[in-house]
Coordinates of C-alpha atoms and ligand atoms in Angstrom, one line a residue:
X28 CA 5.9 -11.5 -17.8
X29 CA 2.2 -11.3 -16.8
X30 CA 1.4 -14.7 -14.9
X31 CA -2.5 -15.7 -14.6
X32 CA -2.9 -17.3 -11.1
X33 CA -3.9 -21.1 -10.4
X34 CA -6.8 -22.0 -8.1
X35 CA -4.3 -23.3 -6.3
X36 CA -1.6 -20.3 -6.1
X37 CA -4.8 -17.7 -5.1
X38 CA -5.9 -19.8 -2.2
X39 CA -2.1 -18.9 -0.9
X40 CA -2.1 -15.8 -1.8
X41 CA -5.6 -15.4 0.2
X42 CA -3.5 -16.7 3.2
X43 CA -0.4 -14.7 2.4
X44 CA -3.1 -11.6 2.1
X45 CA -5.1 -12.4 5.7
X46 CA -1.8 -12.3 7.7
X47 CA -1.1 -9.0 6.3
X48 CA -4.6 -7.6 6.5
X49 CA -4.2 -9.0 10.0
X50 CA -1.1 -7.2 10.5
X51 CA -2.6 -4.5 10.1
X52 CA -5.7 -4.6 12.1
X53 CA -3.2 -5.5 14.8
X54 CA -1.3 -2.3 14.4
X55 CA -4.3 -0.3 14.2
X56 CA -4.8 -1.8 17.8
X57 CA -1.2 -0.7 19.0
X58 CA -0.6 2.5 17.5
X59 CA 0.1 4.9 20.3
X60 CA 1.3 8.6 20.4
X61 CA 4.6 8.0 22.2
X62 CA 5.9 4.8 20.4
X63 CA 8.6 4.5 18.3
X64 CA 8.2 3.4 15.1
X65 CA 10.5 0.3 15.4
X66 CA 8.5 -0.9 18.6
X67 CA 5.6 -1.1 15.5
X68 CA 8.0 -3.1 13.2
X69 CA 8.7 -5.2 15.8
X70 CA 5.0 -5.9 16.6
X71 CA 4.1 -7.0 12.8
X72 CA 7.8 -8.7 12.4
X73 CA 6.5 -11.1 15.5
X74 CA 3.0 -11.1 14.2
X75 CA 4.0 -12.5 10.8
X76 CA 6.8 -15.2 11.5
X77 CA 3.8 -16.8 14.5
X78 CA 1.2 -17.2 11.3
X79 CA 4.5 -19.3 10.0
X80 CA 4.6 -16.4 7.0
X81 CA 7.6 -14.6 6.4
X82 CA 8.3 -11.1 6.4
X83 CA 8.6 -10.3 2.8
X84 CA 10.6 -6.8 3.1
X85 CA 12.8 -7.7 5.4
X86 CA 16.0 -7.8 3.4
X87 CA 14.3 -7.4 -0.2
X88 CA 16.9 -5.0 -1.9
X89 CA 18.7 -4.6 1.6
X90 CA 15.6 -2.9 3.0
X91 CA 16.5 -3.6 7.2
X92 CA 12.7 -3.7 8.6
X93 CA 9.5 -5.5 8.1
X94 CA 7.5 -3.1 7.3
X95 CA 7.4 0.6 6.2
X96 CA 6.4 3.6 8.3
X97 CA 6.2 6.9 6.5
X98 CA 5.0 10.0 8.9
X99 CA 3.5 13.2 7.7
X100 CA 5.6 14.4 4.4
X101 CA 7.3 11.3 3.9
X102 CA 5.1 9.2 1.2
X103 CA 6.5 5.5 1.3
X104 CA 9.6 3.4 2.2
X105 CA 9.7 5.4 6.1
X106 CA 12.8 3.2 7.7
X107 CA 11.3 2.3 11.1
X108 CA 13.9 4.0 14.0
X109 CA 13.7 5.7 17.4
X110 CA 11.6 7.8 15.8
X111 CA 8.7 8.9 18.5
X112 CA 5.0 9.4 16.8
X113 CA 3.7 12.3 18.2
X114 CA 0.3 13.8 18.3
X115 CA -1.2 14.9 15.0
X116 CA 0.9 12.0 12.7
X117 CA -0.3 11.3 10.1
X118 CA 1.7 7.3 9.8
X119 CA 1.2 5.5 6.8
X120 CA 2.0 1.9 7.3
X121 CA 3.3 -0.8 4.5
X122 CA 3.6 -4.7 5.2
X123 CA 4.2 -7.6 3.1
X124 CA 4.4 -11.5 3.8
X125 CA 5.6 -14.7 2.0
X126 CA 3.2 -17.5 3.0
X127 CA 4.3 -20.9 1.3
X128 CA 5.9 -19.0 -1.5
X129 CA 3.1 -16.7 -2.1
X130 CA 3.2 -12.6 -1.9
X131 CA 0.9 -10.3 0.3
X132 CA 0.8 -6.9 0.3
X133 CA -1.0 -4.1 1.8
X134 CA -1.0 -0.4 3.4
X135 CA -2.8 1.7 5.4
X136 CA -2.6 5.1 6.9
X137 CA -3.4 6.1 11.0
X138 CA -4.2 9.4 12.0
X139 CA -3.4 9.8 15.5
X140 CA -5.3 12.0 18.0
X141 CA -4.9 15.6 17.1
X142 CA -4.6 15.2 13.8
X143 CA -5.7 18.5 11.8
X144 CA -8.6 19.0 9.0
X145 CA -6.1 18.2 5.7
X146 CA -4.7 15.0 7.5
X147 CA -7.6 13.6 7.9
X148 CA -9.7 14.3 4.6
X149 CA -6.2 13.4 2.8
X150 CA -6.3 10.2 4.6
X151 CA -10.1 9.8 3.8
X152 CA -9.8 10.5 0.1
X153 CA -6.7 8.6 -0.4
X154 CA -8.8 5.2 0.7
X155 CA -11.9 6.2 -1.3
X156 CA -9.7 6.8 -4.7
X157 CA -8.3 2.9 -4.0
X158 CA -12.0 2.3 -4.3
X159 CA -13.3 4.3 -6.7
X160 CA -10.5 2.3 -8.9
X161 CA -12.0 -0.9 -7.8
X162 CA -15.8 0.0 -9.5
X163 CA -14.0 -0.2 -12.8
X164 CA -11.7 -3.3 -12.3
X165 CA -12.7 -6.2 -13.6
X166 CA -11.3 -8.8 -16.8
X167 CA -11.4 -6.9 -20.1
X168 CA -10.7 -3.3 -18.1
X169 CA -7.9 -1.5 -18.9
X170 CA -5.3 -0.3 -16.8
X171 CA -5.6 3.1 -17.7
X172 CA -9.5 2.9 -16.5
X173 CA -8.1 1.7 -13.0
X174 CA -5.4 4.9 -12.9
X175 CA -8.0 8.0 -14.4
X176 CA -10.7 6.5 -11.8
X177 CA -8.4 7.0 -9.1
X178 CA -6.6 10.0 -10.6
X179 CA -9.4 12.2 -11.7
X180 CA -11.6 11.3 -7.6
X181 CA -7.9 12.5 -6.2
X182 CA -7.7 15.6 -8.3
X183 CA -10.7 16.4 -7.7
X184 CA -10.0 17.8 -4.0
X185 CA -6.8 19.3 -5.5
X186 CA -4.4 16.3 -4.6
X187 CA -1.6 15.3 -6.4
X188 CA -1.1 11.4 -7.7
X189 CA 2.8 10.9 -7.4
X190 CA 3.8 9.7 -10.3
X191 CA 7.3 8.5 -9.3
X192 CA 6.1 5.4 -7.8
X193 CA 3.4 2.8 -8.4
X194 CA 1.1 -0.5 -8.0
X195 CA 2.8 -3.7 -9.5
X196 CA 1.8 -7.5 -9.9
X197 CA 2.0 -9.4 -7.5
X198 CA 2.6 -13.6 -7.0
X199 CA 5.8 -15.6 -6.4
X200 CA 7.5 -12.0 -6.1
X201 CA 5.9 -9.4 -4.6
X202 CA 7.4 -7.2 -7.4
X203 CA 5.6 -8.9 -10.6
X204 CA 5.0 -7.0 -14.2
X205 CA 2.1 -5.2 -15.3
X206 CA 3.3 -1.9 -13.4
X207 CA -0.1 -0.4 -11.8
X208 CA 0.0 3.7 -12.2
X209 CA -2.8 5.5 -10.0
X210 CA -2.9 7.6 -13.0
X211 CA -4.1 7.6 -16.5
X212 CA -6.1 7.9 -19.3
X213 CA -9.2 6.0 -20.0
X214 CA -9.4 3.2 -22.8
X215 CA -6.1 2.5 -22.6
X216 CA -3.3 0.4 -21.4
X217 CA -2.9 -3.4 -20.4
X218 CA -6.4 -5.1 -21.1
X219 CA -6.8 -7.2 -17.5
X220 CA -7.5 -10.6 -17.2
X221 CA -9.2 -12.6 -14.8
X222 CA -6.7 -14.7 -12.3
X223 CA -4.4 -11.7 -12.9
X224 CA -3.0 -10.5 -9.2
X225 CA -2.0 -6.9 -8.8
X226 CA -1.3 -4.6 -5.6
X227 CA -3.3 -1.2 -6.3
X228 CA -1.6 1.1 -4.1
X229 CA -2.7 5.1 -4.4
X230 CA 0.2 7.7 -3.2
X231 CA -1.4 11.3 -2.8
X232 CA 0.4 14.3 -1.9
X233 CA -2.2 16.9 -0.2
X234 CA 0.0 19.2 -2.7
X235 CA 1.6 18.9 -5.7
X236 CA 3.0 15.3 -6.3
X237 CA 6.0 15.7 -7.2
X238 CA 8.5 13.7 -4.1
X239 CA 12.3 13.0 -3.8
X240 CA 14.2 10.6 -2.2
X241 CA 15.9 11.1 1.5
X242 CA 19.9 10.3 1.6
X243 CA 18.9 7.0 3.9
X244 CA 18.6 6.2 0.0
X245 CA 15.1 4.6 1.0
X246 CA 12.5 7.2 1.9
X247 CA 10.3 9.2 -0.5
X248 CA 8.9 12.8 0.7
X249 CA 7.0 15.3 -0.5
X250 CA 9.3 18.2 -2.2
X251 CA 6.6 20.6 -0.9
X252 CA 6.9 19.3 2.8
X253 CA 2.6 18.4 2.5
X254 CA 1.4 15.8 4.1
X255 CA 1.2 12.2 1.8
X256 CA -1.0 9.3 2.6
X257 CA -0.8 5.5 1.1
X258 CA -3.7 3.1 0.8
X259 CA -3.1 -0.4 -1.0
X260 CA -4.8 -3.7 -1.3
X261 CA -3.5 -6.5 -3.4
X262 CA -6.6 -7.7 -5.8
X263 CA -7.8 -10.8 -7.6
X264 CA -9.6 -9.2 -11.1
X265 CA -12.5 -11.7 -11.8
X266 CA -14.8 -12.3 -14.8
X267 CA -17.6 -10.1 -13.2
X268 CA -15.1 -7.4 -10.8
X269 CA -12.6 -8.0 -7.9
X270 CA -11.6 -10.0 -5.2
X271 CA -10.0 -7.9 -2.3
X272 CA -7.2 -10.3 -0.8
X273 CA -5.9 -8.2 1.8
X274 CA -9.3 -6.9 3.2
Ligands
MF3_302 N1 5.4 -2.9 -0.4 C1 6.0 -1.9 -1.1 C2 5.1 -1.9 -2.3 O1 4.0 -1.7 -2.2 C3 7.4 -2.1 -1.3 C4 8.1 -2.2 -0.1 S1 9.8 -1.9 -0.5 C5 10.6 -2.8 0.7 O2 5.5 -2.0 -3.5 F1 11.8 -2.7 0.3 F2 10.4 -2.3 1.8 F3 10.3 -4.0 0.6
CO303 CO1 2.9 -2.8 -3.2

C-alpha cells in the first residue's frame, strides 16, 4: 500500500530526516584513516538515541548495528567490525532513525585521503545521478522518469546501476511500497503523487553491476571486485518538485 503523508506525519519525518542528515555531517567530522568501523557505529548509535530518535536498523531483520558501512567493493549492508579504514577507502555510509514513529533515511559515501582517480569520480557521479533524478521528480512523474534520469547520467561514464537492490517508500516503516529502481525506462511506471515519501538511493558499480551477497548473509559486493558507491536522500514529491528531508 502506497500511503500519502499528513501535514502532520511530514513535519516528523523532517525531524526523523535532520537527525540522520545530522548523523551524517557528524561522521563526515569523525571519519579517520585508522578507525574501525564500529568506533563509527558507535558515534551515530550515541548520536541518534541523544536527539531522543531511535536507531532504526538496529535489530530490523536481526541486522546487529546502527548503521551500515560498506568499503571499497562492498556496495550496501557493510556489518560494522574491527575492521580498520585505511588510506584510499572508499566508505559508503547508511543510517536510519525512528523519531516519534516516523522513518529517516539517508547515505553517503567518504573518500578518505589517498583515494585514487576512479574512487573519487565514482563517488562524484554516484551523488550527481541522485540529483539528476531529482530534476524530473515531481507529482504526476513517473517512476520510471526518476530510474532512466539516474540510469542513463550513470551509464553515461560506463557505470553500472545494480539492479539487485533499490529505493523504497518510506513512513511508519522505513521499508514502505512503491519500490524505487535507479533504473528504467521513461513514461512509465507508478505515476507519483504529491505527500508520497520515498528514499531515492543510487547503487553504482564503477564496473559492471552485477553484486552477490557475502556468507555474513548481510553484505552485498561487487562480483567484479570494482569499487561501488551509495548516495540516498529520503524525498517529499510536491505539486511543483521535491522536498529533500534528509539534506
Ligand atoms: N537503509 C537501507 C535502505 O536504504 C536498509 C538498511 S538494512 C538494515 O534501504 F538492515 F541495515 F537496516
Ligand atoms: Co533506503
Amino acid at each position: 500500500m502506497i500511503t500519502i503523508k499528513s501535514s502532520g506525519e511530514i513535519e516528523l519525518m523532517r525531524k526523523a530526516n535532520l537527525i540522520v542528515r545530522d548523523t551524517l555531517d557528524m561522521l563526515r567530522d569523525k571519519i579517520k584513516v585508522g578507525m574501525t568501523t564500529k568506533q563509527l557505529d558507535r558515534l551515530a548509535h550515541d548520536y541518534i538515541v541523544k536527539q531522543n530518535a531511535i536507531p532504526s536498523f538496529l535489530g530490523y531483520s536481526g541486522y546487529p548495528a546502527s548503521v551500515c558501512i560498506s568499503i571499497n567493493e562492498e556496495v550496501v549492508h557493510g556489518i560494522p567490525s574491527e575492521r580498520i579504514i585505511k588510506e584510499g577507502d572508499l566508505v559508503s555510509i547508511d543510517c536510519g532513525s525512528i523519531y516519534k514513529g516516523y522513518n529517516g533515511d539517508a547515505a553517503r559515501t567518504f573518500l578518505m585521503e589517498g583515494a585514487d582517480e576512479e574512487k573519487v569520480q565514482l563517488a562524484k557521479v554516484t551523488e550527481q545521478s541522485f540529483f539528476e533524478g531529482m530534476k524530473v521528480l515531481k507529482a504526476g512523474a513517473r517512476l520510471g522518469d526518476l530510474g532512466h534520469a539516474i540510469q542513463s547520467y550513470a551509464e553515461s561514464f560506463g557505470y553500472g546501476v545494480v539492479r539487485a537492490m533499490v529505493g523504497h517508500g518510506i513512513g511508519r516503516d522505513m521499508h514502505e511500497d512503491p519500490e524505487v529502481p535507479n533504473y528504467g525506462v521513461a513514461g512509465r511506471g507508478l505515476r507519483l503523487k504529491a505527500g508520497m515519501t520515498i528514499a531515492v538511493e543510487p547503487m553504482i558499480n564503477a564496473g559492471t553491476y552485477d553484486v552477490e551477497m557475502l556468507s555474513d548473509g548481510w553484505t552485498i559486493v561487487t562480483k567484479d571486485n570494482r569499487p561501488s558507491a551509495h548516495y540516498e536522500n529520503t524525498v517529499l514529491i510536491t505539486e511543483d518538485g521535491v522536498e529533500i528531508l534528509s539534506l
